mmCIF file of C-alpha atoms in Angstrom:
data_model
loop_
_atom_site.group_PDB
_atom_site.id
_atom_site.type_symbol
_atom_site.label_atom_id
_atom_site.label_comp_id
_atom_site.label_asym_id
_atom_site.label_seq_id
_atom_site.Cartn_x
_atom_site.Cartn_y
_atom_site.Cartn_z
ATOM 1 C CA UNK A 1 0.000 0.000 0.000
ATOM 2 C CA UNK A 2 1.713 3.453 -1.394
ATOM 3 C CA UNK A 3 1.912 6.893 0.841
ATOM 4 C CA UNK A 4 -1.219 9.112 -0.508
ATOM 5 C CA UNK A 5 0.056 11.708 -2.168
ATOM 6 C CA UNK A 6 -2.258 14.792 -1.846
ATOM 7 C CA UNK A 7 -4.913 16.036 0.770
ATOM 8 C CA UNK A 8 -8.603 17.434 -0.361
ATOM 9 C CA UNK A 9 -9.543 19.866 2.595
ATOM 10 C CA UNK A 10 -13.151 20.553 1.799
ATOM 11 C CA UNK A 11 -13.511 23.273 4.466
ATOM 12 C CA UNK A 12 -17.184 24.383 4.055
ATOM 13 C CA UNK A 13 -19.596 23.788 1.813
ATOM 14 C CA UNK A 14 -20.860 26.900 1.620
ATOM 15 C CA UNK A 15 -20.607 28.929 -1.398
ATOM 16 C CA UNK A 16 -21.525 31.804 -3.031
ATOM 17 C CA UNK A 17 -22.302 30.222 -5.959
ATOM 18 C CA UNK A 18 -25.754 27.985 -7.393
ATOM 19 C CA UNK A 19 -24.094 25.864 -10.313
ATOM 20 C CA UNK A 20 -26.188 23.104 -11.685
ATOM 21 C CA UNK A 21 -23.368 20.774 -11.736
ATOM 22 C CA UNK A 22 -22.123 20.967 -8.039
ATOM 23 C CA UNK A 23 -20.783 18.004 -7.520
ATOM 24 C CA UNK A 24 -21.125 18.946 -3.501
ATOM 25 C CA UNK A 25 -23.282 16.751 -1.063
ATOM 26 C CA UNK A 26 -27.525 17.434 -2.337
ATOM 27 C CA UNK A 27 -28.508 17.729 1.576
ATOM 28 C CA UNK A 28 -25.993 20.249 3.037
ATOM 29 C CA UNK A 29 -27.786 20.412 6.343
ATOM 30 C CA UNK A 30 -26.018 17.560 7.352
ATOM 31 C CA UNK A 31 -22.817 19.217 7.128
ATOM 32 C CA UNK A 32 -23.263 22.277 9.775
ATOM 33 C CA UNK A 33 -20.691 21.468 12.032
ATOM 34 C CA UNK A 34 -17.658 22.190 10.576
ATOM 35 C CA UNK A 35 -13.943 21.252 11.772
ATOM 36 C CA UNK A 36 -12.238 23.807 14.252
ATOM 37 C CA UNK A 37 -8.792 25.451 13.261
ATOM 38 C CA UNK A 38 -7.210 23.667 15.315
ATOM 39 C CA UNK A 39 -8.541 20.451 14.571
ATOM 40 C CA UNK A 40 -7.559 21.837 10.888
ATOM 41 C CA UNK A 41 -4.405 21.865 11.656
ATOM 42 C CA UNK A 42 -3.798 18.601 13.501
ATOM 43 C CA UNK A 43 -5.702 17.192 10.240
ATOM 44 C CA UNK A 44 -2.813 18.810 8.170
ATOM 45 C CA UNK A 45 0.179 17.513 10.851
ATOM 46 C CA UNK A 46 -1.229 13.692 10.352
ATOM 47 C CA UNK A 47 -1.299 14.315 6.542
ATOM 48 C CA UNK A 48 2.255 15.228 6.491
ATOM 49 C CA UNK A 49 3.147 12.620 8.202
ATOM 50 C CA UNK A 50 1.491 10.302 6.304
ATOM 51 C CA UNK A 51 3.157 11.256 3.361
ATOM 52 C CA UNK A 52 1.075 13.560 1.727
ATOM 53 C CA UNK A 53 2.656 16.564 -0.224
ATOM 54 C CA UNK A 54 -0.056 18.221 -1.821
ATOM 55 C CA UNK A 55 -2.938 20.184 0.168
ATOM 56 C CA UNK A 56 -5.512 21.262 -2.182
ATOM 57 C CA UNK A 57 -7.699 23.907 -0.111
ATOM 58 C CA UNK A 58 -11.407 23.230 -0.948
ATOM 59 C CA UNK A 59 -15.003 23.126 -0.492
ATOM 60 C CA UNK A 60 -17.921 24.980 -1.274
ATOM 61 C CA UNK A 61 -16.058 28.109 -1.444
ATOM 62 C CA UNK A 62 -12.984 27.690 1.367
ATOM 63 C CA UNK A 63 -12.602 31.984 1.433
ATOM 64 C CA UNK A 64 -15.479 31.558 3.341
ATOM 65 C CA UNK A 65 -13.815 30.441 6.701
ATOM 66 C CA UNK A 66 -12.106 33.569 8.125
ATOM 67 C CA UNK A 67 -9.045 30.849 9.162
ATOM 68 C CA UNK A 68 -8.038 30.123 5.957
ATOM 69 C CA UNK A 69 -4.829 32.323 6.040
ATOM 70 C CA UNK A 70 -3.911 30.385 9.160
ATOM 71 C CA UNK A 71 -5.116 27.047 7.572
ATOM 72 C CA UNK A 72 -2.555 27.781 4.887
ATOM 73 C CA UNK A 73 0.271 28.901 6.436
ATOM 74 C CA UNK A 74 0.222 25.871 8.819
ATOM 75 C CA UNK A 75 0.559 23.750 5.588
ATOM 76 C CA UNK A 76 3.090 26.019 4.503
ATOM 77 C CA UNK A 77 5.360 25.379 7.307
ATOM 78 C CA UNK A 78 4.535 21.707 7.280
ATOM 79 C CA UNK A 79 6.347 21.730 3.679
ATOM 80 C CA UNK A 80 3.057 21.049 1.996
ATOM 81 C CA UNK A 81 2.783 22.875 -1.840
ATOM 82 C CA UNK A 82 -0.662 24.215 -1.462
ATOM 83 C CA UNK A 83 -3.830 24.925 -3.865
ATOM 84 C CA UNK A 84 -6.524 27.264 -3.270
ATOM 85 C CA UNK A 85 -9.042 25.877 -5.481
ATOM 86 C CA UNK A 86 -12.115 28.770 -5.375
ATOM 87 C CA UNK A 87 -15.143 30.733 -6.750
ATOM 88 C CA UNK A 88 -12.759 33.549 -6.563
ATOM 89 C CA UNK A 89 -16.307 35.440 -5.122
ATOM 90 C CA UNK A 90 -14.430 36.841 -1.984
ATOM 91 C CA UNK A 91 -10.534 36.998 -3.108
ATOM 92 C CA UNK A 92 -10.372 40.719 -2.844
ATOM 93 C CA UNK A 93 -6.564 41.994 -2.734
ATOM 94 C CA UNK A 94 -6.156 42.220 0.955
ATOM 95 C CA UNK A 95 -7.226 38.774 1.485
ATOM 96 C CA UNK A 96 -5.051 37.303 -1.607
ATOM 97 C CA UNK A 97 -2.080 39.630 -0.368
ATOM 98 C CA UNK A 98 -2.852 38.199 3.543
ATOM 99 C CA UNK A 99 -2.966 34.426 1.389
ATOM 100 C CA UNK A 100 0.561 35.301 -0.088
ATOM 101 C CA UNK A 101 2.075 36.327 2.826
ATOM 102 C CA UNK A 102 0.601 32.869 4.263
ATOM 103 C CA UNK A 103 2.797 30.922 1.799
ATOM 104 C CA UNK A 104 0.014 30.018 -0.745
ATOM 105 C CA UNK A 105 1.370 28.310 -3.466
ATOM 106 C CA UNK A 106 -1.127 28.103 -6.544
ATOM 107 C CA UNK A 107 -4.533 29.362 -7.116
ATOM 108 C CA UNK A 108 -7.210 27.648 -9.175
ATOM 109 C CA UNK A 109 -10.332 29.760 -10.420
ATOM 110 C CA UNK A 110 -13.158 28.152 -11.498
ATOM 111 C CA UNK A 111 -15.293 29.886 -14.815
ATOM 112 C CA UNK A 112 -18.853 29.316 -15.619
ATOM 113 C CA UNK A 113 -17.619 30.923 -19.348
ATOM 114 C CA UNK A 114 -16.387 33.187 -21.066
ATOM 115 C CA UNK A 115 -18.603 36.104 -21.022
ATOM 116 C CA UNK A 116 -20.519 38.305 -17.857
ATOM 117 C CA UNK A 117 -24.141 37.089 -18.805
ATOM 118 C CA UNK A 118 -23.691 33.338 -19.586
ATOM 119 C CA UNK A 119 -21.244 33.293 -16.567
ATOM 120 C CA UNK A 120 -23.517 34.572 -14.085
ATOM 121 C CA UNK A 121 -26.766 32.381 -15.589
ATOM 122 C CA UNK A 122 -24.455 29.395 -15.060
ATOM 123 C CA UNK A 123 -23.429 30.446 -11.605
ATOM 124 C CA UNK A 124 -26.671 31.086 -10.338
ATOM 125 C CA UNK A 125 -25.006 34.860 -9.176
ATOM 126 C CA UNK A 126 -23.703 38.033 -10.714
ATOM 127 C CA UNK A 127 -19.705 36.508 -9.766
ATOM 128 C CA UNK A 128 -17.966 37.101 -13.605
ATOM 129 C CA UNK A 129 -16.765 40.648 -12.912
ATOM 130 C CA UNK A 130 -15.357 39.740 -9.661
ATOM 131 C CA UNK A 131 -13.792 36.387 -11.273
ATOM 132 C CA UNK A 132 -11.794 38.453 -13.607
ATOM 133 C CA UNK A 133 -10.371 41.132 -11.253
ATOM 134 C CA UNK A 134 -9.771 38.155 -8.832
ATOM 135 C CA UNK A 135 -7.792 36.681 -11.948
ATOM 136 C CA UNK A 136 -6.025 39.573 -12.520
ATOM 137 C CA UNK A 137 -4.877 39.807 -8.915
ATOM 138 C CA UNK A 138 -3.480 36.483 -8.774
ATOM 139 C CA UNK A 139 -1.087 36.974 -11.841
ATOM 140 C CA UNK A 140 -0.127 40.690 -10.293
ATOM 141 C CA UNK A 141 0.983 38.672 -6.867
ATOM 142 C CA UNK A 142 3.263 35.994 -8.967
ATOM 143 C CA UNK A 143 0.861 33.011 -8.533
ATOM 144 C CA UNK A 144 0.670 30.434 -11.242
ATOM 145 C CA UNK A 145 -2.902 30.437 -12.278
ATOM 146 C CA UNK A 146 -4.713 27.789 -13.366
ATOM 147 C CA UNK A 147 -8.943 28.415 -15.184
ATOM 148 C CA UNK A 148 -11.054 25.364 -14.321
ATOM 149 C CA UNK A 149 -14.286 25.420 -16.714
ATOM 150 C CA UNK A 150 -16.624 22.540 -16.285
ATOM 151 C CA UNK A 151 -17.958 21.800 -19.567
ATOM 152 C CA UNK A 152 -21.750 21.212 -19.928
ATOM 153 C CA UNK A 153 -24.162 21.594 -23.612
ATOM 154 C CA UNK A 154 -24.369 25.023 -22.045
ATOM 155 C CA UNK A 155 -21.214 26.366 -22.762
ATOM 156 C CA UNK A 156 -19.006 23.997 -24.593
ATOM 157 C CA UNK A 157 -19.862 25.224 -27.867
ATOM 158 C CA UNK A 158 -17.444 28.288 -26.839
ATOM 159 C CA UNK A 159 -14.258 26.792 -26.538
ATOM 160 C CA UNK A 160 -12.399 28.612 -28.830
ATOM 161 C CA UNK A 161 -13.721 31.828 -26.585
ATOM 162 C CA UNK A 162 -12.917 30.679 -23.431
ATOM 163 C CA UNK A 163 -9.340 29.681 -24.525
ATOM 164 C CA UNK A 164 -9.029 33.971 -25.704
ATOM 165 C CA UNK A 165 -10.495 34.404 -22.359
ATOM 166 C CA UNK A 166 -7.306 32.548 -20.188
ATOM 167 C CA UNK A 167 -4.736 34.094 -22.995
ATOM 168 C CA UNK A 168 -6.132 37.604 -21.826
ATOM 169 C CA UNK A 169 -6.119 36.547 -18.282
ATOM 170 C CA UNK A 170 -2.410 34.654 -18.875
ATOM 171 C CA UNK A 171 -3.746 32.042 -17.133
ATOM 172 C CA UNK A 172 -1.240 29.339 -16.872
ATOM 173 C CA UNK A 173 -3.074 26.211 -17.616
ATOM 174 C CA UNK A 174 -6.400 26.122 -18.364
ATOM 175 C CA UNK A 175 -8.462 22.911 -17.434
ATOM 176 C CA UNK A 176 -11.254 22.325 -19.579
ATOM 177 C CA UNK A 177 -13.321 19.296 -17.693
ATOM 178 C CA UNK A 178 -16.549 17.990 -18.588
ATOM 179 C CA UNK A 179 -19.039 17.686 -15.691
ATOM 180 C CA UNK A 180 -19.015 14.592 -13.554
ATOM 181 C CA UNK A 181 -23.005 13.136 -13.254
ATOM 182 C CA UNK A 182 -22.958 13.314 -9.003
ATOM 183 C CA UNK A 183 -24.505 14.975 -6.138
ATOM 184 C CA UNK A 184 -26.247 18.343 -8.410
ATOM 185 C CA UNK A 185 -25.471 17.337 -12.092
ATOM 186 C CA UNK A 186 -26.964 13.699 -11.474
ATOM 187 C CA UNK A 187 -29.532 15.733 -10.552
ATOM 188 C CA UNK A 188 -29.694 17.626 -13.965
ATOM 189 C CA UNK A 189 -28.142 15.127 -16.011
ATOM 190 C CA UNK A 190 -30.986 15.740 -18.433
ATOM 191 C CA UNK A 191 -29.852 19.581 -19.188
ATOM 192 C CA UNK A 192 -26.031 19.304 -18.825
ATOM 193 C CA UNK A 193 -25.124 15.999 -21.182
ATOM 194 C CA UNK A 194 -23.730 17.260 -24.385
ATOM 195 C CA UNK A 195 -25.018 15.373 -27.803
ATOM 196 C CA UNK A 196 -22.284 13.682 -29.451
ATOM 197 C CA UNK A 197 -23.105 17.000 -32.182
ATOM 198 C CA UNK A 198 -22.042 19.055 -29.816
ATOM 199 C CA UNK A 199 -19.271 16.918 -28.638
ATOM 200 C CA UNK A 200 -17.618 16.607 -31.992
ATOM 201 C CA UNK A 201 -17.562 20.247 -32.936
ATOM 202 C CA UNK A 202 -15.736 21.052 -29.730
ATOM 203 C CA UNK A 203 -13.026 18.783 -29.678
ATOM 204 C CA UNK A 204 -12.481 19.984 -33.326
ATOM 205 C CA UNK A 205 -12.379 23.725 -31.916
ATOM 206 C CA UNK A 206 -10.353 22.732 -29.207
ATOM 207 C CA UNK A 207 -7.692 21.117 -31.276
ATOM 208 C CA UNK A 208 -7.453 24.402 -33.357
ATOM 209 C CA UNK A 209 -7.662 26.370 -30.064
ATOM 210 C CA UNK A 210 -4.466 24.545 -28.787
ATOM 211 C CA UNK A 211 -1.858 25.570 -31.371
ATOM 212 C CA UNK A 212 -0.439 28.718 -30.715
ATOM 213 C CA UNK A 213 -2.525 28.915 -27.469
ATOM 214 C CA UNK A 214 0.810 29.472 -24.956
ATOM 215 C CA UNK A 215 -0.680 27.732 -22.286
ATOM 216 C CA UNK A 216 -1.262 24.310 -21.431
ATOM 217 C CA UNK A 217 -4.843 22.979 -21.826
ATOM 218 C CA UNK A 218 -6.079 19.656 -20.382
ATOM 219 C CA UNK A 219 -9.119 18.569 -21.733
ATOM 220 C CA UNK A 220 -10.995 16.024 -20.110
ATOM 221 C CA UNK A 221 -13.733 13.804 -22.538
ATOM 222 C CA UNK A 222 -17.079 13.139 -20.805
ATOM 223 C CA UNK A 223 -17.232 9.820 -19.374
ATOM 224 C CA UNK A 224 -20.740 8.729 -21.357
ATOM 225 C CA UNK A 225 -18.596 9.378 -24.571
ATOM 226 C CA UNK A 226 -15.055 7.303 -23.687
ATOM 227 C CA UNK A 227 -14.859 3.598 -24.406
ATOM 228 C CA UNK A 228 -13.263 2.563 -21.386
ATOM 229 C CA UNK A 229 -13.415 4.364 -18.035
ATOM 230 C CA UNK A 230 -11.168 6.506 -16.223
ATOM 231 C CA UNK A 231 -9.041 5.292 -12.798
ATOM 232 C CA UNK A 232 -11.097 7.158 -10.018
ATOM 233 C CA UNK A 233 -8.688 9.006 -7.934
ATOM 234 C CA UNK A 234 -5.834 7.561 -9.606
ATOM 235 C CA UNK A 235 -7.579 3.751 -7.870
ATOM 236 C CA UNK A 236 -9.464 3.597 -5.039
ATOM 237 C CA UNK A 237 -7.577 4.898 -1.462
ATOM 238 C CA UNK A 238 -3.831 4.847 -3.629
ATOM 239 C CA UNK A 239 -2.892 8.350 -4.036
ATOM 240 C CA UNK A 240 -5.645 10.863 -2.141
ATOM 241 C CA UNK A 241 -7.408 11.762 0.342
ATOM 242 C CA UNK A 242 -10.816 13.669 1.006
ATOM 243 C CA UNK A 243 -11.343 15.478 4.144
ATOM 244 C CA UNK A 244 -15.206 16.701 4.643
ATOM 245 C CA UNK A 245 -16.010 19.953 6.428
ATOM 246 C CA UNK A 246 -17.202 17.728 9.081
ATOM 247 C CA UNK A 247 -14.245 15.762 9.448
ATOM 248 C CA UNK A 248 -15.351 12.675 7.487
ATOM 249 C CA UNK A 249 -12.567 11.226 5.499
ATOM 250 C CA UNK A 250 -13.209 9.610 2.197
ATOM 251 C CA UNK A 251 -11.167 7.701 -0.777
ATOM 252 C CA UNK A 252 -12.952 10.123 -3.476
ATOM 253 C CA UNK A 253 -15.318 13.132 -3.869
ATOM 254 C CA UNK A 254 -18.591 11.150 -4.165
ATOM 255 C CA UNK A 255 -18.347 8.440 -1.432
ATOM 256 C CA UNK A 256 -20.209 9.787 0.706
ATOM 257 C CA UNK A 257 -23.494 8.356 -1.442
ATOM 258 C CA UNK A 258 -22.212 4.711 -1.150
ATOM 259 C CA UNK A 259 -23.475 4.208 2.448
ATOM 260 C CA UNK A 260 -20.078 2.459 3.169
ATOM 261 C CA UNK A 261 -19.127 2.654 7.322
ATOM 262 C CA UNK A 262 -17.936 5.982 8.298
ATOM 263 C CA UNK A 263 -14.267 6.853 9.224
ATOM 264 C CA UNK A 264 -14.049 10.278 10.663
ATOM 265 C CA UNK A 265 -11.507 12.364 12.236
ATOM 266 C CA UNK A 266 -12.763 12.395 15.510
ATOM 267 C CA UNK A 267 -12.532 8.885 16.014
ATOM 268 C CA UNK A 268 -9.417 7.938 14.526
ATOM 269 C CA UNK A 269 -5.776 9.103 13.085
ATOM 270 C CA UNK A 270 -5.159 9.432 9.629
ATOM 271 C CA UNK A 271 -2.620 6.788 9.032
ATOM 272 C CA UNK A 272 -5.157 4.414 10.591
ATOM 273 C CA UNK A 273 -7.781 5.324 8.630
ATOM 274 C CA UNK A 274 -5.596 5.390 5.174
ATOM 275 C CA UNK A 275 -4.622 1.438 6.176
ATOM 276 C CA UNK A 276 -7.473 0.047 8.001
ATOM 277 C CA UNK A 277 -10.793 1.990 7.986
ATOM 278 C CA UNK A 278 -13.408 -0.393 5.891
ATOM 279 C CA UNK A 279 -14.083 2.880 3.517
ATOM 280 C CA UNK A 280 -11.199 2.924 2.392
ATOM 281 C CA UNK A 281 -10.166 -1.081 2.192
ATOM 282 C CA UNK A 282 -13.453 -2.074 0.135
ATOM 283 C CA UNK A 283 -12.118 -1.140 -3.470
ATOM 284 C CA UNK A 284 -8.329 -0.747 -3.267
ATOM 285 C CA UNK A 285 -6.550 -2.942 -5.652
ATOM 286 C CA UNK A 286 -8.493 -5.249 -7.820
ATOM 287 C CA UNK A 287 -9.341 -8.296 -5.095
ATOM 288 C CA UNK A 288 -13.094 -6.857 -5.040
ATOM 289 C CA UNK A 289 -13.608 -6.973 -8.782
ATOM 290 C CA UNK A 290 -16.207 -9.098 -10.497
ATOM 291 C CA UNK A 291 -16.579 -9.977 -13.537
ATOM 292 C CA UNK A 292 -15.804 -8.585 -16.574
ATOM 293 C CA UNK A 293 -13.085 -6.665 -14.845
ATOM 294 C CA UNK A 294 -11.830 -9.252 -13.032
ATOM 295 C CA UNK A 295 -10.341 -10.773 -15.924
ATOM 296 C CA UNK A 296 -9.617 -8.072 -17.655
ATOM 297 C CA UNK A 297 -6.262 -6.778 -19.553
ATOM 298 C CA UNK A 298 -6.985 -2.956 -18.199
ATOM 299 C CA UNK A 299 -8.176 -4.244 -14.222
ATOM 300 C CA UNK A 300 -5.053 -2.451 -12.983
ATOM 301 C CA UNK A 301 -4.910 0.530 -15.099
ATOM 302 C CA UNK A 302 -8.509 1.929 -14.446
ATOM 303 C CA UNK A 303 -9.293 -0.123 -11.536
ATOM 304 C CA UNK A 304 -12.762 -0.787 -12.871
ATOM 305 C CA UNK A 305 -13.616 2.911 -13.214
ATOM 306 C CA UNK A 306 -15.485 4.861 -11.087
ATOM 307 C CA UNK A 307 -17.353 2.974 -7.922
ATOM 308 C CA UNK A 308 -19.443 5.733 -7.130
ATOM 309 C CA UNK A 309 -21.168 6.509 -10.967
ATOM 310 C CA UNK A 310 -21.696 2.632 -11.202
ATOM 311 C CA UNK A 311 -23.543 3.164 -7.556
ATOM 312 C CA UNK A 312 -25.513 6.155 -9.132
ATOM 313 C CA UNK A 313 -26.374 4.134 -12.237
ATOM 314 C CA UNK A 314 -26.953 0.734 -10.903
ATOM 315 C CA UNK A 315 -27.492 0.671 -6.952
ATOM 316 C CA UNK A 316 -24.350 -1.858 -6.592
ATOM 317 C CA UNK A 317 -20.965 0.583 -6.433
ATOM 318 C CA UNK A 318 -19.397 -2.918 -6.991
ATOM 319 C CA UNK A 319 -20.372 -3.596 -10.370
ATOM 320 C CA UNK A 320 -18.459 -3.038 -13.251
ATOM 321 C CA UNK A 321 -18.811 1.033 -14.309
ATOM 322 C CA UNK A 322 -21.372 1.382 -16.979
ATOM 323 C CA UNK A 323 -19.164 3.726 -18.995
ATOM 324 C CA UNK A 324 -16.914 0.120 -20.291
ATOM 325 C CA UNK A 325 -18.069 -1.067 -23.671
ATOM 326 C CA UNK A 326 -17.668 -4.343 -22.093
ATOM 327 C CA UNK A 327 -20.099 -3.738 -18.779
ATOM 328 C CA UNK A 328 -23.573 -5.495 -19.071
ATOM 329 C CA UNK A 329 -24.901 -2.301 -17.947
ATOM 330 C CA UNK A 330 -23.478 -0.408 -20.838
ATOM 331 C CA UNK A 331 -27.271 0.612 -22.495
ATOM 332 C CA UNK A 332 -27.416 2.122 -19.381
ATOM 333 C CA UNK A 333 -24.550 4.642 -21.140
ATOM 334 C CA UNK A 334 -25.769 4.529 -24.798
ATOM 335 C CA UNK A 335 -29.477 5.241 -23.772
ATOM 336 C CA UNK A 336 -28.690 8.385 -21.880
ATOM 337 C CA UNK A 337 -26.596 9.341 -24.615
ATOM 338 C CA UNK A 338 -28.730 8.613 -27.193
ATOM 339 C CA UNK A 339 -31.583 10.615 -25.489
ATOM 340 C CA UNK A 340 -28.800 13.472 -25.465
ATOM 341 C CA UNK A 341 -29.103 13.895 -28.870
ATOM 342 C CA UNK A 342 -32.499 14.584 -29.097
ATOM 343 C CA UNK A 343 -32.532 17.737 -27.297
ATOM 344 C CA UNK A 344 -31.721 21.109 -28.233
ATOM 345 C CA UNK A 345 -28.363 22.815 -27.503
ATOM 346 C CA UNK A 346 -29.355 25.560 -26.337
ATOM 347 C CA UNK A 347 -31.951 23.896 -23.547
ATOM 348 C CA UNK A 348 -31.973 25.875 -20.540
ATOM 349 C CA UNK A 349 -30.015 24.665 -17.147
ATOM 350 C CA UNK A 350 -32.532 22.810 -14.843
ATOM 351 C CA UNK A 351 -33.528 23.821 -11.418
ATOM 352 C CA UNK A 352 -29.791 24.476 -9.345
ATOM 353 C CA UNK A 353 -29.058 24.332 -5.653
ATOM 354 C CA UNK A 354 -29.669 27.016 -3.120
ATOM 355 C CA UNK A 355 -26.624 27.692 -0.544
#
């Protein structure tokens, strides 16, 4: 079993923002009670011991807990490299200079698009204006930037004018994801799923978009539209970490909705969790798989893809993920795709959270 390499601090989440395709717990009044600074910081202490070098600050909107500057610089001087990833609603100059002084190592903005009034319909909030100057502050300070855009039939027909948009901004790299169908966007799966139309034509404008761009650009395909699936997390409990507001601690973003037993914080170390807690020993390695993975050629390089979308699609988180050509549940993939393409592109967003 391999150190994990990087920490997930979700420290609230609360945010600003309403976007359909929060990928955030659906019934946030179970997560009130929210982890102290100091039991922050001990959090951070076990992670470093445990091997982690990577702290990616997180949430909801982490600006939102007046500690973060402390948070941060207690990572700092535990030699962690760490990530604010944020709304950027909140990052005025004062609190990014307060940030730098902390030792703050990266920022990570997240876009809605590319312009004020899709932006803002996306986000649920007038935020695009304040996302910009927020931009701008970061590169004035010296921090590498980095744009995340979560790609939806909303917006990804403007690729080739949200890559201007990071060029203006000289973002550094510029992360173009497609949304992941949990928590809010299983929700409105029905409004967010790009036809294979629409799917097409962007990946054709992004590979224009990419030469001469000056900045890298990851791309990441939809998971209805790959042949086999990706390794979640890198394989289950092998490189990260999640730590919920409350203190839960989880393999991967999303397990939380597999009802597995709870390892928390509160009740138990770090390293003992990362080796023994049930959560995270049910799907490491390949032991666990069933058939067709178990046999399969690619069993150890995506680990059977994601346990928590074949939960959401099937009810068992142990069956092979739908997304694999070879999965008996695969029509479960080609029908939702397939319905897709029947709808408009320009269909409006479905109903979004409230914070």
């Amino acid at each position: 079993m391999a150190e994990p390499f990087g920490l997930v601090a979700e420290l609230t989440y609360r945010c600003p923002l309403a976007c359909a395709y929060c990928s955030n717990p659906v019934e946030l009044s179970r997560y009130r009670d929210e982890l102290s600074t100091g039991q922050w910081q001990r959090v951070l202490a076990e992670a470093a011991g445990l091997g982690v070098l990577q702290c990616h600050f997180s949430g909801g909107e982490p600006l939102l807990r007046r500690d973060l500057a402390d948070l941060v610089a207690s990572a700092h001087d535990l030699g962690l490299y760490t990530n604010l990833v944020t709304s950027a609603v909140g990052l005025s100059r004062p609190r990014a200079e307060q940030l730098h002084a902390a030792g703050l190592d990266h920022v990570q903005i997240s876009l809605q698009a590319d312009e004020p009034a899709l932006s803002d319909r996306i986000a649920g909030t007038a935020s695009f204006a304040r996302k910009i100057e927020a931009a701008r502050v970061v590169k004035e300070l010296g921090w590498p930037l980095t744009l995340n855009v979560v790609l939806h039939r909303g917006n990804i027909g403007r690729i080739p004018e949200i890559v201007a948009c990071a060029q203006e901004l000289a973002a550094d790299r510029l992360e173009l994801a497609n949304t992941q169908y949990y928590g809010w966007a299983w929700r409105n799966r029905a409004a967010l799923l790009p036809s294979r139309a629409q799917l097409d034509h962007a990946e054709e404008e992004l590979r224009a978009a990419r030469a001469g761009a000056g900045l890298d650009i990851r791309y990441v395909l939809p998971d209805y539209y790959s042949r086999y699936p990706k390794p979640c997390m890198g394989g289950w409990g092998a490189r990260q970490l999640i730590v919920t507001p409350g203190g839960d601690v989880l393999p991967c973003l999303a397990a939380h909705t597999l009802g597995l037993p709870r390892a928390s914080v509160h009740e138990a170390a770090l390293a003992a969790i990362w080796a023994e807690s049930p959560v995270f020993q049910r799907f490491r390695g390949t032991s666990w798989m069933p058939d067709p993975c178990r046999g399969c050629e690619r069993r150890e390089i995506d680990f059977g893809g994601c346990r928590c979308q074949a939960f959401q699609l099937t009810g068992d988180a142990a069956r092979a993920d739908p997304v694999c050509h070879l999965s008996p549940d695969h029509r479960l993939i080609t029908e939702a795709v397939a319905e897709a393409g029947k709808r408009g592109a320009a269909e409006p967003l479905a109903v979004r959270p409230h914070r």
